[in-house]
Tab-separated table of C-alpha atoms in Angstrom:
chain	number	residue	atom	x	y	z
A	1	MET	CA	-26.559	3.202	-29.672
A	2	ILE	CA	-29.547	5.209	-30.987
A	3	VAL	CA	-32.838	3.401	-30.355
A	4	ASN	CA	-36.069	4.449	-32.093
A	5	LYS	CA	-39.240	4.733	-30.055
A	6	THR	CA	-40.847	1.565	-31.432
A	7	ASN	CA	-37.813	-0.585	-30.613
A	8	TYR	CA	-37.643	0.925	-27.148
A	9	LYS	CA	-41.333	0.217	-26.489
A	10	ILE	CA	-40.904	-3.403	-27.547
A	11	ALA	CA	-37.785	-3.760	-25.315
A	12	ASN	CA	-39.694	-2.210	-22.416
A	13	ALA	CA	-42.623	-4.587	-22.970
A	14	HIS	CA	-40.246	-7.568	-22.838
A	15	LEU	CA	-38.708	-6.341	-19.575
A	16	THR	CA	-42.007	-5.573	-17.836
A	17	SER	CA	-43.808	-8.704	-19.007
A	18	ARG	CA	-41.345	-10.936	-17.130
A	19	LEU	CA	-40.588	-8.882	-14.036
A	20	LYS	CA	-39.092	-11.781	-12.048
A	21	GLN	CA	-36.547	-12.560	-14.754
A	22	THR	CA	-35.715	-8.874	-15.126
A	23	LEU	CA	-35.323	-8.510	-11.364
A	24	VAL	CA	-32.997	-11.533	-11.179
A	25	ALA	CA	-30.857	-10.091	-13.973
A	26	ILE	CA	-30.667	-6.692	-12.282
A	27	LEU	CA	-29.779	-8.306	-8.936
A	28	SER	CA	-26.972	-10.339	-10.519
A	29	VAL	CA	-25.440	-7.129	-11.885
A	30	THR	CA	-26.047	-5.370	-8.551
A	31	PHE	CA	-24.307	-8.136	-6.618
A	32	GLY	CA	-21.343	-8.259	-9.006
A	33	ILE	CA	-20.756	-4.504	-8.956
A	34	SER	CA	-21.248	-4.140	-5.196
A	35	MET	CA	-18.773	-6.968	-4.496
A	36	TYR	CA	-16.292	-5.457	-6.948
A	37	ILE	CA	-16.473	-2.141	-5.082
A	38	PHE	CA	-16.281	-3.752	-1.650
A	39	MET	CA	-13.376	-6.093	-2.477
A	40	ASN	CA	-11.268	-3.341	-4.021
A	41	SER	CA	-12.094	-0.864	-1.244
A	42	PHE	CA	-11.219	-3.420	1.437
A	43	MET	CA	-7.988	-4.614	-0.185
A	44	THR	CA	-6.886	-1.029	-0.820
A	45	GLY	CA	-7.678	-0.217	2.806
A	46	VAL	CA	-5.609	-3.180	4.017
A	47	ASN	CA	-2.693	-2.161	1.774
A	48	ASP	CA	-2.860	1.473	2.885
A	49	THR	CA	-3.013	0.438	6.542
A	50	GLN	CA	-0.084	-1.963	6.276
A	51	THR	CA	1.951	0.601	4.359
A	52	GLY	CA	1.084	3.263	6.938
A	53	LEU	CA	2.161	0.997	9.803
A	54	ALA	CA	5.385	0.104	8.003
A	55	PHE	CA	6.183	3.757	7.285
A	56	SER	CA	5.637	4.687	10.931
A	57	THR	CA	9.298	3.706	11.401
A	58	LEU	CA	10.443	3.093	7.814
A	59	ALA	CA	11.508	6.010	5.618
A	60	HIS	CA	10.889	6.000	1.873
A	61	ILE	CA	14.636	6.402	1.276
A	62	ARG	CA	17.557	5.719	3.592
A	63	ILE	CA	21.015	7.210	3.017
A	64	TYR	CA	23.913	5.652	4.913
A	65	ASN	CA	27.573	4.656	4.690
A	66	ASP	CA	27.540	1.051	3.506
A	67	ILE	CA	30.218	-1.408	4.620
A	68	PRO	CA	32.669	-2.245	1.793
A	69	LYS	CA	32.028	-5.656	0.267
A	70	ASP	CA	35.536	-7.057	0.826
A	71	ASN	CA	38.475	-5.439	2.609
A	72	THR	CA	40.461	-8.596	3.318
A	73	ASN	CA	42.426	-8.949	0.091
A	74	LEU	CA	43.051	-5.464	-1.254
A	75	PHE	CA	46.752	-6.211	-1.904
A	76	ALA	CA	45.950	-8.981	-4.381
A	77	ARG	CA	43.951	-6.526	-6.519
A	78	ARG	CA	46.964	-4.253	-7.037
A	79	VAL	CA	49.613	-6.777	-8.150
A	80	ASP	CA	50.269	-8.443	-11.494
A	81	GLU	CA	48.323	-11.630	-12.308
A	82	ASN	CA	51.596	-13.591	-12.640
A	83	THR	CA	52.766	-12.603	-9.153
A	84	LEU	CA	52.297	-15.199	-6.443
A	85	VAL	CA	50.558	-13.731	-3.413
A	86	ASN	CA	50.246	-15.508	-0.081
A	87	ILE	CA	48.339	-13.636	2.631
A	88	ARG	CA	47.977	-15.244	6.023
A	89	ASN	CA	45.249	-14.411	8.501
A	90	PRO	CA	43.757	-11.433	6.575
A	91	LYS	CA	42.092	-8.690	8.624
A	92	VAL	CA	39.352	-6.277	7.650
A	93	ILE	CA	40.950	-2.849	7.378
A	94	GLN	CA	39.534	0.225	9.091
A	95	TYR	CA	36.870	2.008	7.086
A	96	THR	CA	35.016	5.258	7.660
A	97	GLU	CA	31.806	4.709	9.623
A	98	GLY	CA	28.717	6.848	9.333
A	99	ILE	CA	28.348	10.181	7.527
A	100	LYS	CA	30.712	12.813	8.894
A	101	ASN	CA	29.495	15.899	7.051
A	102	SER	CA	25.738	15.423	6.975
A	103	ASP	CA	24.910	19.127	6.514
A	104	LYS	CA	26.073	19.012	2.901
A	105	ILE	CA	23.704	16.155	2.067
A	106	LEU	CA	20.833	17.675	4.057
A	107	ASN	CA	21.167	20.931	2.113
A	108	LEU	CA	21.185	18.963	-1.143
A	109	LEU	CA	18.008	17.105	-0.173
A	110	ASP	CA	16.224	20.325	0.791
A	111	SER	CA	16.524	21.480	-2.824
A	112	VAL	CA	14.747	18.399	-4.261
A	113	PRO	CA	11.051	19.233	-4.853
A	114	GLU	CA	9.823	15.606	-4.671
A	115	ILE	CA	10.988	15.299	-1.055
A	116	SER	CA	8.458	16.053	1.691
A	117	GLY	CA	10.733	15.638	4.719
A	118	VAL	CA	14.229	14.730	5.896
A	119	THR	CA	15.615	13.787	9.291
A	120	PRO	CA	19.097	12.687	10.434
A	121	GLN	CA	19.616	9.811	12.860
A	122	LEU	CA	22.519	8.501	14.906
A	123	ASN	CA	21.846	4.865	15.754
A	124	ILE	CA	24.081	3.184	18.340
A	125	ASN	CA	24.091	-0.451	19.479
A	126	VAL	CA	24.016	-0.356	23.278
A	127	PHE	CA	23.149	-2.308	26.409
A	128	PHE	CA	20.330	-1.043	28.613
A	129	ARG	CA	20.689	-1.990	32.260
A	130	ASN	CA	18.520	-1.684	35.327
A	131	GLY	CA	20.061	-3.399	38.309
A	132	ALA	CA	20.928	-6.963	37.325
A	133	THR	CA	18.765	-6.884	34.193
A	134	LYS	CA	20.601	-6.112	30.958
A	135	VAL	CA	19.053	-5.900	27.479
A	136	ASN	CA	20.758	-5.397	24.127
A	137	GLY	CA	19.093	-2.751	21.954
A	138	MET	CA	19.343	0.362	19.800
A	139	LEU	CA	19.779	3.916	21.047
A	140	SER	CA	18.543	6.300	18.381
A	141	GLY	CA	19.745	9.905	18.451
A	142	ILE	CA	17.131	11.930	16.604
A	143	ASP	CA	16.137	15.434	15.570
A	144	VAL	CA	13.019	15.689	17.721
A	145	VAL	CA	10.930	17.919	15.439
A	146	ASN	CA	11.879	16.372	12.080
A	147	GLU	CA	11.541	12.822	13.403
A	148	ASP	CA	7.961	13.529	14.405
A	149	GLN	CA	7.200	15.187	11.050
A	150	LEU	CA	8.455	12.152	9.152
A	151	PHE	CA	7.099	9.309	11.274
A	152	GLY	CA	4.545	10.922	13.605
A	153	THR	CA	6.347	9.315	16.551
A	154	ALA	CA	4.832	11.734	19.069
A	155	GLN	CA	1.408	10.104	18.631
A	156	TYR	CA	2.828	6.797	19.874
A	157	VAL	CA	4.012	8.251	23.197
A	158	VAL	CA	1.746	6.627	25.810
A	159	GLU	CA	3.475	8.193	28.818
A	160	GLY	CA	5.374	11.468	29.049
A	161	ASP	CA	5.874	14.099	26.334
A	162	TRP	CA	7.818	13.659	23.090
A	163	MET	CA	9.033	17.275	23.084
A	164	ASP	CA	10.684	16.793	26.506
A	165	LEU	CA	13.623	15.263	24.594
A	166	ASN	CA	14.485	18.794	23.470
A	167	ARG	CA	14.505	20.087	27.024
A	168	ARG	CA	16.490	17.497	28.990
A	169	SER	CA	20.034	16.362	28.275
A	170	ASP	CA	19.579	13.266	30.455
A	171	GLY	CA	16.142	12.376	29.112
A	172	ILE	CA	15.366	9.151	27.245
A	173	LEU	CA	12.217	7.641	25.730
A	174	LEU	CA	11.976	3.858	25.871
A	175	GLY	CA	9.957	1.439	23.768
A	176	SER	CA	7.128	-0.064	25.818
A	177	GLY	CA	8.461	-3.623	25.487
A	178	LEU	CA	11.982	-2.536	26.439
A	179	ALA	CA	10.667	-0.687	29.494
A	180	LYS	CA	8.704	-3.778	30.512
A	181	LYS	CA	11.764	-6.032	30.173
A	182	LEU	CA	13.769	-3.683	32.370
A	183	SER	CA	10.884	-3.104	34.835
A	184	LEU	CA	11.160	0.646	34.255
A	185	HIS	CA	8.520	3.337	34.583
A	186	LEU	CA	8.306	7.090	34.103
A	187	ASN	CA	11.028	9.022	36.024
A	188	ASP	CA	13.065	5.850	36.688
A	189	ASN	CA	16.781	5.725	35.849
A	190	VAL	CA	18.363	3.479	33.225
A	191	VAL	CA	22.052	2.845	32.519
A	192	VAL	CA	23.173	2.843	28.874
A	193	THR	CA	26.503	1.240	27.887
A	194	THR	CA	27.969	1.489	24.384
A	195	GLU	CA	30.048	-1.179	22.623
A	196	GLU	CA	33.169	0.820	23.515
A	197	GLY	CA	32.293	0.641	27.215
A	198	ILE	CA	31.044	4.228	27.610
A	199	THR	CA	28.365	4.369	30.307
A	200	LYS	CA	25.786	7.045	31.061
A	201	ASN	CA	22.727	7.314	33.272
A	202	TYR	CA	19.449	8.552	31.768
A	203	LYS	CA	16.062	9.371	33.237
A	204	VAL	CA	13.017	7.828	31.606
A	205	ILE	CA	10.855	10.758	30.501
A	206	GLY	CA	8.528	8.854	28.192
A	207	ILE	CA	7.290	5.476	26.943
A	208	VAL	CA	6.702	4.842	23.227
A	209	GLU	CA	4.351	2.138	21.929
A	210	THR	CA	4.238	1.767	18.133
A	211	THR	CA	2.869	-1.849	18.186
A	212	LEU	CA	5.924	-2.854	16.112
A	213	ALA	CA	7.936	-5.376	18.126
A	214	SER	CA	11.252	-4.405	16.502
A	215	VAL	CA	10.814	-0.872	17.881
A	216	ASP	CA	8.969	-1.376	21.161
A	217	ASN	CA	11.171	-4.209	22.421
A	218	ALA	CA	14.621	-2.871	21.599
A	219	LYS	CA	14.656	0.848	20.831
A	220	ALA	CA	15.101	4.079	22.792
A	221	TYR	CA	15.326	7.735	21.753
A	222	ILE	CA	17.507	10.639	22.830
A	223	ARG	CA	18.292	13.969	21.185
A	224	ILE	CA	20.875	13.593	18.395
A	225	GLY	CA	23.263	16.173	19.879
A	226	PHE	CA	23.453	14.224	23.134
A	227	ALA	CA	24.010	10.983	21.192
A	228	ARG	CA	27.029	12.596	19.493
A	229	GLN	CA	28.403	13.612	22.869
A	230	LEU	CA	27.953	10.064	24.159
A	231	ILE	CA	30.243	8.569	21.478
A	232	SER	CA	32.440	11.689	21.067
A	233	LYS	CA	31.551	12.552	17.465
A	234	ASN	CA	31.504	15.914	15.705
A	235	MET	CA	28.318	17.962	15.203
A	236	GLY	CA	27.829	16.821	11.602
A	237	TYR	CA	28.089	13.099	12.290
A	238	VAL	CA	25.090	10.807	11.624
A	239	THR	CA	24.673	7.135	10.775
A	240	ASP	CA	21.496	7.517	8.710
A	241	ILE	CA	19.571	10.161	6.821
A	242	GLN	CA	15.904	9.290	6.480
A	243	VAL	CA	13.975	10.776	3.552
A	244	ASN	CA	10.240	10.815	2.805
A	245	LEU	CA	8.710	11.646	-0.576
A	246	LYS	CA	5.399	13.183	-1.542
A	247	ASP	CA	4.710	9.966	-3.491
A	248	TYR	CA	6.382	6.868	-2.035
A	249	ASN	CA	5.867	4.973	-5.315
A	250	LYS	CA	8.539	7.141	-6.977
A	251	THR	CA	11.351	6.229	-4.593
A	252	VAL	CA	13.275	4.017	-7.037
A	253	GLU	CA	13.586	6.789	-9.640
A	254	LEU	CA	14.645	9.395	-7.091
A	255	SER	CA	17.078	6.988	-5.410
A	256	GLU	CA	18.897	6.541	-8.716
A	257	ARG	CA	19.149	10.314	-9.134
A	258	LEU	CA	20.372	10.873	-5.572
A	259	GLY	CA	22.854	8.023	-5.911
A	260	LYS	CA	24.641	9.993	-8.632
A	261	MET	CA	24.906	13.041	-6.378
A	262	THR	CA	26.524	11.342	-3.377
A	263	SER	CA	29.017	8.578	-2.690
A	264	TYR	CA	26.885	7.139	0.119
A	265	LYS	CA	24.410	4.287	-0.236
A	266	VAL	CA	20.931	5.495	-1.270
A	267	GLU	CA	18.448	2.717	-0.504
A	268	PRO	CA	14.755	2.878	-1.516
A	269	TRP	CA	12.231	1.165	0.731
A	270	GLN	CA	11.475	-1.431	-1.974
A	271	GLU	CA	15.064	-2.693	-1.807
A	272	ALA	CA	15.041	-3.166	1.937
A	273	ASN	CA	11.401	-4.326	2.223
A	274	GLY	CA	10.574	-6.152	-0.982
A	275	GLN	CA	8.076	-8.361	0.861
A	276	LEU	CA	5.893	-5.332	1.636
A	277	GLU	CA	5.602	-4.339	-2.018
A	278	ALA	CA	5.066	-7.960	-3.094
A	279	ALA	CA	2.281	-8.447	-0.534
A	280	ASN	CA	0.517	-5.276	-1.690
A	281	LYS	CA	0.645	-6.308	-5.356
A	282	LEU	CA	-0.508	-9.840	-4.557
A	283	ARG	CA	-3.524	-8.599	-2.591
A	284	ASN	CA	-4.452	-6.218	-5.420
A	285	ILE	CA	-4.268	-9.056	-7.956
A	286	ILE	CA	-6.456	-11.269	-5.753
A	287	ALA	CA	-9.011	-8.483	-5.271
A	288	VAL	CA	-9.252	-7.743	-9.013
A	289	ALA	CA	-9.393	-11.454	-9.917
A	290	VAL	CA	-12.198	-12.200	-7.439
A	291	SER	CA	-14.144	-9.076	-8.415
A	292	LEU	CA	-13.898	-9.718	-12.160
A	293	THR	CA	-14.898	-13.351	-11.624
A	294	ILE	CA	-18.047	-12.187	-9.829
A	295	LEU	CA	-18.862	-9.805	-12.699
A	296	ILE	CA	-18.279	-12.532	-15.304
A	297	VAL	CA	-20.556	-14.918	-13.391
A	298	ALA	CA	-23.179	-12.157	-13.311
A	299	GLY	CA	-22.695	-11.767	-17.080
A	300	PHE	CA	-23.395	-15.467	-17.638
A	301	GLY	CA	-26.583	-15.086	-15.610
A	302	ILE	CA	-27.716	-12.211	-17.821
A	303	TYR	CA	-26.743	-14.180	-20.938
A	304	ASN	CA	-28.909	-17.121	-19.843
A	305	ILE	CA	-31.866	-14.852	-19.126
A	306	MET	CA	-31.507	-13.033	-22.454
A	307	ASN	CA	-31.119	-16.350	-24.280
A	308	MET	CA	-34.296	-17.681	-22.629
A	309	THR	CA	-36.097	-14.481	-23.613
A	310	VAL	CA	-35.024	-14.914	-27.241
A	311	ASN	CA	-36.272	-18.523	-27.263
A	312	GLU	CA	-39.564	-17.523	-25.663
A	313	LYS	CA	-40.091	-14.593	-28.019
A	314	ILE	CA	-38.943	-16.409	-31.144
A	315	ARG	CA	-42.397	-16.304	-32.804
A	316	GLU	CA	-42.755	-12.602	-31.939
A	317	ILE	CA	-39.342	-11.962	-33.473
A	318	ALA	CA	-40.418	-13.799	-36.631
A	319	ILE	CA	-43.580	-11.696	-36.855
A	320	LEU	CA	-41.574	-8.475	-36.336
A	321	LYS	CA	-39.224	-9.441	-39.161
A	322	ALA	CA	-42.180	-10.321	-41.361
A	323	MET	CA	-43.587	-6.847	-40.633
A	324	GLY	CA	-40.430	-5.203	-41.942
A	325	PHE	CA	-38.087	-5.075	-38.902
A	326	ASP	CA	-34.555	-5.925	-40.006
A	327	GLY	CA	-31.725	-7.613	-38.099
A	328	LYS	CA	-30.390	-4.309	-36.701
A	329	ASP	CA	-33.797	-3.555	-35.156
A	330	ILE	CA	-33.886	-6.944	-33.438
A	331	ILE	CA	-30.342	-6.430	-32.096
A	332	GLN	CA	-31.348	-2.980	-30.830
A	333	ILE	CA	-34.404	-4.371	-29.036
A	334	PHE	CA	-32.462	-6.987	-27.071
A	335	LEU	CA	-29.385	-4.831	-26.539
A	336	THR	CA	-31.617	-2.112	-25.129
A	337	GLN	CA	-32.923	-4.624	-22.593
A	338	SER	CA	-29.434	-5.669	-21.515
A	339	VAL	CA	-28.189	-2.069	-21.304
A	340	ILE	CA	-31.197	-1.049	-19.165
A	341	ILE	CA	-30.494	-4.022	-16.892
A	342	GLY	CA	-26.823	-3.000	-16.727
A	343	ILE	CA	-27.584	0.649	-15.888
A	344	LEU	CA	-30.205	-0.172	-13.216
A	345	GLY	CA	-28.030	-2.914	-11.715
A	346	GLY	CA	-24.979	-0.639	-11.865
A	347	VAL	CA	-26.644	2.261	-10.037
A	348	VAL	CA	-28.087	0.010	-7.326
A	349	GLY	CA	-24.763	-1.902	-7.139
A	350	ILE	CA	-22.788	1.295	-6.561
A	351	ILE	CA	-25.132	2.307	-3.723
A	352	LEU	CA	-25.061	-1.194	-2.196
A	353	GLY	CA	-21.264	-1.440	-2.563
A	354	TYR	CA	-20.845	1.859	-0.734
A	355	LEU	CA	-23.240	0.810	2.051
A	356	VAL	CA	-21.498	-2.556	2.499
A	357	SER	CA	-18.095	-0.834	2.624
A	358	LEU	CA	-19.434	1.703	5.124
A	359	LEU	CA	-20.852	-1.067	7.303
A	360	VAL	CA	-17.604	-3.066	7.286
A	361	ASN	CA	-15.645	0.129	8.004
A	362	HIS	CA	-17.542	0.405	11.327
A	363	ILE	CA	-16.900	-3.179	12.477
A	364	PRO	CA	-14.649	-3.049	15.592
A	365	PHE	CA	-11.214	-4.518	14.899
A	366	LYS	CA	-8.717	-3.685	17.599
A	367	ILE	CA	-5.230	-4.677	16.524
A	368	ALA	CA	-2.093	-2.558	16.317
A	369	SER	CA	-3.316	1.030	15.835
A	370	LEU	CA	-6.586	-0.033	14.177
A	371	GLU	CA	-9.983	0.538	15.741
A	372	THR	CA	-12.117	-0.764	12.847
A	373	LEU	CA	-11.626	-2.784	9.658
A	374	PRO	CA	-9.840	-0.618	7.071
A	375	ILE	CA	-11.712	0.614	3.991
A	376	THR	CA	-10.443	3.092	1.394
A	377	TYR	CA	-13.068	4.959	-0.633
A	378	ARG	CA	-11.769	5.663	-4.138
A	379	THR	CA	-13.901	7.234	-6.872
A	380	LYS	CA	-12.116	5.221	-9.567
A	381	ASP	CA	-13.298	1.936	-7.985
A	382	TYR	CA	-16.924	3.026	-8.408
A	383	ILE	CA	-16.368	4.219	-11.982
A	384	MET	CA	-14.508	1.028	-12.952
A	385	ALA	CA	-17.213	-1.144	-11.387
A	386	PHE	CA	-19.949	0.629	-13.346
A	387	VAL	CA	-17.981	0.480	-16.615
A	388	PHE	CA	-17.130	-3.217	-16.193
A	389	GLY	CA	-20.766	-3.927	-15.323
A	390	LEU	CA	-21.990	-2.221	-18.490
A	391	ILE	CA	-19.417	-4.004	-20.657
A	392	THR	CA	-20.385	-7.377	-19.153
A	393	THR	CA	-24.114	-6.835	-19.668
A	394	PHE	CA	-23.554	-5.469	-23.181
A	395	ILE	CA	-21.618	-8.582	-24.239
A	396	ALA	CA	-24.115	-10.856	-22.466
A	397	GLY	CA	-26.955	-9.159	-24.350
A	398	TYR	CA	-25.264	-8.930	-27.738
A	399	ILE	CA	-24.706	-12.661	-28.249
A	400	PRO	CA	-28.424	-13.669	-27.908
A	401	SER	CA	-29.545	-10.545	-29.806
A	402	ARG	CA	-27.295	-11.451	-32.730
A	403	LYS	CA	-28.813	-14.942	-32.701
A	404	ALA	CA	-32.301	-13.390	-32.701
A	405	SER	CA	-31.436	-11.123	-35.645
A	406	GLN	CA	-30.609	-14.162	-37.805
A	407	VAL	CA	-34.009	-15.830	-37.340
A	408	ASP	CA	-35.740	-16.804	-40.605
A	409	PRO	CA	-39.366	-15.689	-40.143
A	410	VAL	CA	-40.731	-18.074	-42.820
A	411	GLU	CA	-39.390	-21.190	-41.106
A	412	ILE	CA	-40.589	-20.064	-37.669
A	413	ILE	CA	-44.119	-19.144	-38.807
A	414	ARG	CA	-44.463	-22.414	-40.751
A	415	GLY	CA	-43.414	-24.197	-37.543
């Protein structure tokens, strides 16, 4: 919008003659934009934190050997429809468990550019026992280095050293809750018994505390090679292959591609944890809805102020039109006022929104691995806030300015 000097001077005179009204209008824009920035920064921070906590034990993609849907009536599928079949006491037939030749799949995954990391796991249901106390849980055989690269598990070790798993064949790391249930401490011994009755003694060389109950209360880690020895499996045997991507939002697409390359189940994190994705989307919708509502309310405030200004300056508008100013000039005068209010309010709102976010980001909030309330600073939030603020003020200024441009100067001057 090109504004000539005369129109600009008139718009400036209107703004400066009623400083309180102008200040209220600017503050309404400032408040709307700052709250938009804060709400989106906070909700994004909450989403990022929750996703980060979830992915501390959850891979973006999991590859495993899924149990067949129905193995109790295979005979009936292979006979003619007219043949009478009577099967008594059907039994589930033996099926192949786990992934026997994992190296082939691991090599395939290494060639996919979207993948940032891969680690094999051998998960075994076991009983942990210390004296008379016995707890059911999961023994996870892991590749020590790759496991840490994918999940950063080493940072959750509160006692001992994560890398000691590579050095000791009898070493085991226990979840903090599991260790507490069994009354075990560093360098104590724990007995592990598999479902097949195989028993082995391990020495506790570390305690892991992830703040996730499903891990801390029931999980323990040993080196994957020693887990294979425990259940007498070959060197390529694993139960799971965990895969992380450079962008976890693209897991569904890649899962479909990988599913065509292997006969094993390829499961994206959205399939196994739909509630996580749904919660993230819901919070984003709430944040945007609240923020836009605040901006719209601010727009109504500006509209009321601009409408009052038009009513107050109606005789001046009539005189301007009588002097030769046309409708476009009148629209320019009032639109210039609203745009100036939008720009000033937007700049101050961006600064205030950043300061509020910074302040909240330093509020102590000790829960899980958090030390303060989570805030994510994204440039696009600030740009969107400023753009929405300008659009709101432009619309709020255009409606009264259009009304002002249609004033009949003869009727107004006659009174």
